Amino acid sequence: MAYNGDCTCKNPSSSSSKRQPISPTDDDDDIFSTTEDAIIPQNDIIRTHHKQGYVDGITHAKESALQSGFDDAFPHGASLGSAVGRILSRLVLDQELFDAAKKELGILNVLSQAYFDEDLNLRSSSSSSSSSSSHELINKWEQIVYKN
């Protein structure tokens, strides 16, 4: 951009040594606007309070949903844990079966996503009518234990 001599901020020969503010335009989104009311000193405080309010709301919602989910799911998890405990207690004298069951009935296997639907309800297994549990893996081990 060539200097054409009409810039008052860089032209030492101009009649005014002070820079003149640009007149406000209709464009309120102009970040270079020099209008006094374009910058509110409290903006940082307002932004901080809005952000903190948002974070507090999200945190509260997560905590309440977490507690509700725990309250709903705990009885089901306890039931599965009790079933696994009963199976393992019956196999304690047969070391080979006990070790296999202990490995296969580990928490990561029992709570695997493969045994639950999208709503985290147990999927129905084909052998659930003959067993006390509707968990496919637990059913398998209950049949082994109660056959012997």
mmCIF file with all atom_site columns, N, CA and C in Angstrom, residues 115-141:
data_model
loop_
_atom_site.group_PDB
_atom_site.id
_atom_site.type_symbol
_atom_site.label_atom_id
_atom_site.label_alt_id
_atom_site.label_comp_id
_atom_site.label_asym_id
_atom_site.label_entity_id
_atom_site.label_seq_id
_atom_site.pdbx_PDB_ins_code
_atom_site.Cartn_x
_atom_site.Cartn_y
_atom_site.Cartn_z
_atom_site.occupancy
_atom_site.B_iso_or_equiv
_atom_site.pdbx_formal_charge
_atom_site.auth_seq_id
_atom_site.auth_comp_id
_atom_site.auth_asym_id
_atom_site.auth_atom_id
_atom_site.pdbx_PDB_model_num
ATOM 1  N N  . TYR A 1 115 ? -22.821 -58.530 26.553 1.00 0.00 ? 115 TYR A N  1
ATOM 2  C CA . TYR A 1 115 ? -23.954 -59.107 27.288 1.00 0.00 ? 115 TYR A CA 1
ATOM 3  C C  . TYR A 1 115 ? -25.066 -58.104 27.583 1.00 0.00 ? 115 TYR A C  1
ATOM 4  N N  . PHE A 1 116 ? -24.911 -56.859 27.123 1.00 0.00 ? 116 PHE A N  1
ATOM 5  C CA . PHE A 1 116 ? -25.876 -55.807 27.431 1.00 0.00 ? 116 PHE A CA 1
ATOM 6  C C  . PHE A 1 116 ? -26.349 -55.125 26.154 1.00 0.00 ? 116 PHE A C  1
ATOM 7  N N  . ASP A 1 117 ? -27.591 -54.625 26.178 1.00 0.00 ? 117 ASP A N  1
ATOM 8  C CA . ASP A 1 117 ? -28.115 -53.899 25.022 1.00 0.00 ? 117 ASP A CA 1
ATOM 9  C C  . ASP A 1 117 ? -27.738 -52.418 25.114 1.00 0.00 ? 117 ASP A C  1
ATOM 10 N N  . GLU A 1 118 ? -28.285 -51.599 24.226 1.00 0.00 ? 118 GLU A N  1
ATOM 11 C CA . GLU A 1 118 ? -27.952 -50.171 24.183 1.00 0.00 ? 118 GLU A CA 1
ATOM 12 C C  . GLU A 1 118 ? -28.360 -49.436 25.453 1.00 0.00 ? 118 GLU A C  1
ATOM 13 N N  . ASP A 1 119 ? -29.400 -49.937 26.138 1.00 0.00 ? 119 ASP A N  1
ATOM 14 C CA . ASP A 1 119 ? -29.876 -49.301 27.367 1.00 0.00 ? 119 ASP A CA 1
ATOM 15 C C  . ASP A 1 119 ? -29.232 -49.908 28.611 1.00 0.00 ? 119 ASP A C  1
ATOM 16 N N  . LEU A 1 120 ? -28.203 -50.717 28.410 1.00 0.00 ? 120 LEU A N  1
ATOM 17 C CA . LEU A 1 120 ? -27.457 -51.392 29.477 1.00 0.00 ? 120 LEU A CA 1
ATOM 18 C C  . LEU A 1 120 ? -28.299 -52.404 30.241 1.00 0.00 ? 120 LEU A C  1
ATOM 19 N N  . ASN A 1 121 ? -29.293 -52.968 29.589 1.00 0.00 ? 121 ASN A N  1
ATOM 20 C CA . ASN A 1 121 ? -30.061 -54.073 30.154 1.00 0.00 ? 121 ASN A CA 1
ATOM 21 C C  . ASN A 1 121 ? -29.453 -55.367 29.646 1.00 0.00 ? 121 ASN A C  1
ATOM 22 N N  . LEU A 1 122 ? -29.513 -56.414 30.472 1.00 0.00 ? 122 LEU A N  1
ATOM 23 C CA . LEU A 1 122 ? -28.968 -57.704 30.043 1.00 0.00 ? 122 LEU A CA 1
ATOM 24 C C  . LEU A 1 122 ? -29.702 -58.209 28.820 1.00 0.00 ? 122 LEU A C  1
ATOM 25 N N  . ARG A 1 123 ? -28.942 -58.717 27.874 1.00 0.00 ? 123 ARG A N  1
ATOM 26 C CA . ARG A 1 123 ? -29.553 -59.350 26.703 1.00 0.00 ? 123 ARG A CA 1
ATOM 27 C C  . ARG A 1 123 ? -30.096 -60.699 27.136 1.00 0.00 ? 123 ARG A C  1
ATOM 28 N N  . SER A 1 124 ? -31.201 -61.095 26.588 1.00 0.00 ? 124 SER A N  1
ATOM 29 C CA . SER A 1 124 ? -31.776 -62.403 26.904 1.00 0.00 ? 124 SER A CA 1
ATOM 30 C C  . SER A 1 124 ? -30.966 -63.485 26.218 1.00 0.00 ? 124 SER A C  1
ATOM 31 N N  . SER A 1 125 ? -30.665 -64.540 26.974 1.00 0.00 ? 125 SER A N  1
ATOM 32 C CA . SER A 1 125 ? -29.949 -65.667 26.369 1.00 0.00 ? 125 SER A CA 1
ATOM 33 C C  . SER A 1 125 ? -30.925 -66.803 26.124 1.00 0.00 ? 125 SER A C  1
ATOM 34 N N  . SER A 1 126 ? -30.544 -67.710 25.262 1.00 0.00 ? 126 SER A N  1
ATOM 35 C CA . SER A 1 126 ? -31.441 -68.804 24.884 1.00 0.00 ? 126 SER A CA 1
ATOM 36 C C  . SER A 1 126 ? -31.672 -69.776 26.039 1.00 0.00 ? 126 SER A C  1
ATOM 37 N N  . SER A 1 127 ? -30.730 -69.851 26.972 1.00 0.00 ? 127 SER A N  1
ATOM 38 C CA . SER A 1 127 ? -30.864 -70.803 28.077 1.00 0.00 ? 127 SER A CA 1
ATOM 39 C C  . SER A 1 127 ? -31.338 -70.149 29.368 1.00 0.00 ? 127 SER A C  1
ATOM 40 N N  . SER A 1 128 ? -31.822 -68.918 29.294 1.00 0.00 ? 128 SER A N  1
ATOM 41 C CA . SER A 1 128 ? -32.198 -68.202 30.519 1.00 0.00 ? 128 SER A CA 1
ATOM 42 C C  . SER A 1 128 ? -33.434 -68.790 31.203 1.00 0.00 ? 128 SER A C  1
ATOM 43 N N  . SER A 1 129 ? -34.261 -69.527 30.482 1.00 0.00 ? 129 SER A N  1
ATOM 44 C CA . SER A 1 129 ? -35.465 -70.080 31.095 1.00 0.00 ? 129 SER A CA 1
ATOM 45 C C  . SER A 1 129 ? -35.130 -71.210 32.069 1.00 0.00 ? 129 SER A C  1
ATOM 46 N N  . SER A 1 130 ? -34.005 -71.913 31.850 1.00 0.00 ? 130 SER A N  1
ATOM 47 C CA . SER A 1 130 ? -33.639 -73.017 32.722 1.00 0.00 ? 130 SER A CA 1
ATOM 48 C C  . SER A 1 130 ? -32.716 -72.589 33.857 1.00 0.00 ? 130 SER A C  1
ATOM 49 N N  . SER A 1 131 ? -32.331 -71.335 33.885 1.00 0.00 ? 131 SER A N  1
ATOM 50 C CA . SER A 1 131 ? -31.378 -70.867 34.879 1.00 0.00 ? 131 SER A CA 1
ATOM 51 C C  . SER A 1 131 ? -31.947 -69.692 35.662 1.00 0.00 ? 131 SER A C  1
ATOM 52 N N  . SER A 1 132 ? -31.359 -69.436 36.825 1.00 0.00 ? 132 SER A N  1
ATOM 53 C CA . SER A 1 132 ? -31.832 -68.331 37.656 1.00 0.00 ? 132 SER A CA 1
ATOM 54 C C  . SER A 1 132 ? -31.339 -66.982 37.134 1.00 0.00 ? 132 SER A C  1
ATOM 55 N N  . SER A 1 133 ? -30.279 -66.986 36.314 1.00 0.00 ? 133 SER A N  1
ATOM 56 C CA . SER A 1 133 ? -29.702 -65.749 35.808 1.00 0.00 ? 133 SER A CA 1
ATOM 57 C C  . SER A 1 133 ? -30.009 -65.591 34.322 1.00 0.00 ? 133 SER A C  1
ATOM 58 N N  . SER A 1 134 ? -30.099 -64.365 33.864 1.00 0.00 ? 134 SER A N  1
ATOM 59 C CA . SER A 1 134 ? -30.298 -64.133 32.439 1.00 0.00 ? 134 SER A CA 1
ATOM 60 C C  . SER A 1 134 ? -28.988 -63.738 31.762 1.00 0.00 ? 134 SER A C  1
ATOM 61 N N  . HIS A 1 135 ? -27.886 -63.833 32.491 1.00 0.00 ? 135 HIS A N  1
ATOM 62 C CA . HIS A 1 135 ? -26.561 -63.520 31.947 1.00 0.00 ? 135 HIS A CA 1
ATOM 63 C C  . HIS A 1 135 ? -25.983 -64.783 31.305 1.00 0.00 ? 135 HIS A C  1
ATOM 64 N N  . GLU A 1 136 ? -25.672 -64.698 30.030 1.00 0.00 ? 136 GLU A N  1
ATOM 65 C CA . GLU A 1 136 ? -25.241 -65.861 29.253 1.00 0.00 ? 136 GLU A CA 1
ATOM 66 C C  . GLU A 1 136 ? -24.003 -66.550 29.844 1.00 0.00 ? 136 GLU A C  1
ATOM 67 N N  . LEU A 1 137 ? -23.016 -65.800 30.250 1.00 0.00 ? 137 LEU A N  1
ATOM 68 C CA . LEU A 1 137 ? -21.789 -66.365 30.803 1.00 0.00 ? 137 LEU A CA 1
ATOM 69 C C  . LEU A 1 137 ? -22.045 -67.034 32.153 1.00 0.00 ? 137 LEU A C  1
ATOM 70 N N  . ILE A 1 138 ? -22.846 -66.402 32.980 1.00 0.00 ? 138 ILE A N  1
ATOM 71 C CA . ILE A 1 138 ? -23.182 -66.990 34.285 1.00 0.00 ? 138 ILE A CA 1
ATOM 72 C C  . ILE A 1 138 ? -24.021 -68.243 34.081 1.00 0.00 ? 138 ILE A C  1
ATOM 73 N N  . ASN A 1 139 ? -24.930 -68.206 33.114 1.00 0.00 ? 139 ASN A N  1
ATOM 74 C CA . ASN A 1 139 ? -25.736 -69.399 32.796 1.00 0.00 ? 139 ASN A CA 1
ATOM 75 C C  . ASN A 1 139 ? -24.840 -70.578 32.438 1.00 0.00 ? 139 ASN A C  1
ATOM 76 N N  . LYS A 1 140 ? -23.855 -70.321 31.613 1.00 0.00 ? 140 LYS A N  1
ATOM 77 C CA . LYS A 1 140 ? -22.932 -71.381 31.188 1.00 0.00 ? 140 LYS A CA 1
ATOM 78 C C  . LYS A 1 140 ? -22.279 -72.037 32.398 1.00 0.00 ? 140 LYS A C  1
ATOM 79 N N  . TRP A 1 141 ? -21.782 -71.230 33.328 1.00 0.00 ? 141 TRP A N  1
ATOM 80 C CA . TRP A 1 141 ? -21.091 -71.786 34.492 1.00 0.00 ? 141 TRP A CA 1
ATOM 81 C C  . TRP A 1 141 ? -22.059 -72.414 35.492 1.00 0.00 ? 141 TRP A C  1
#
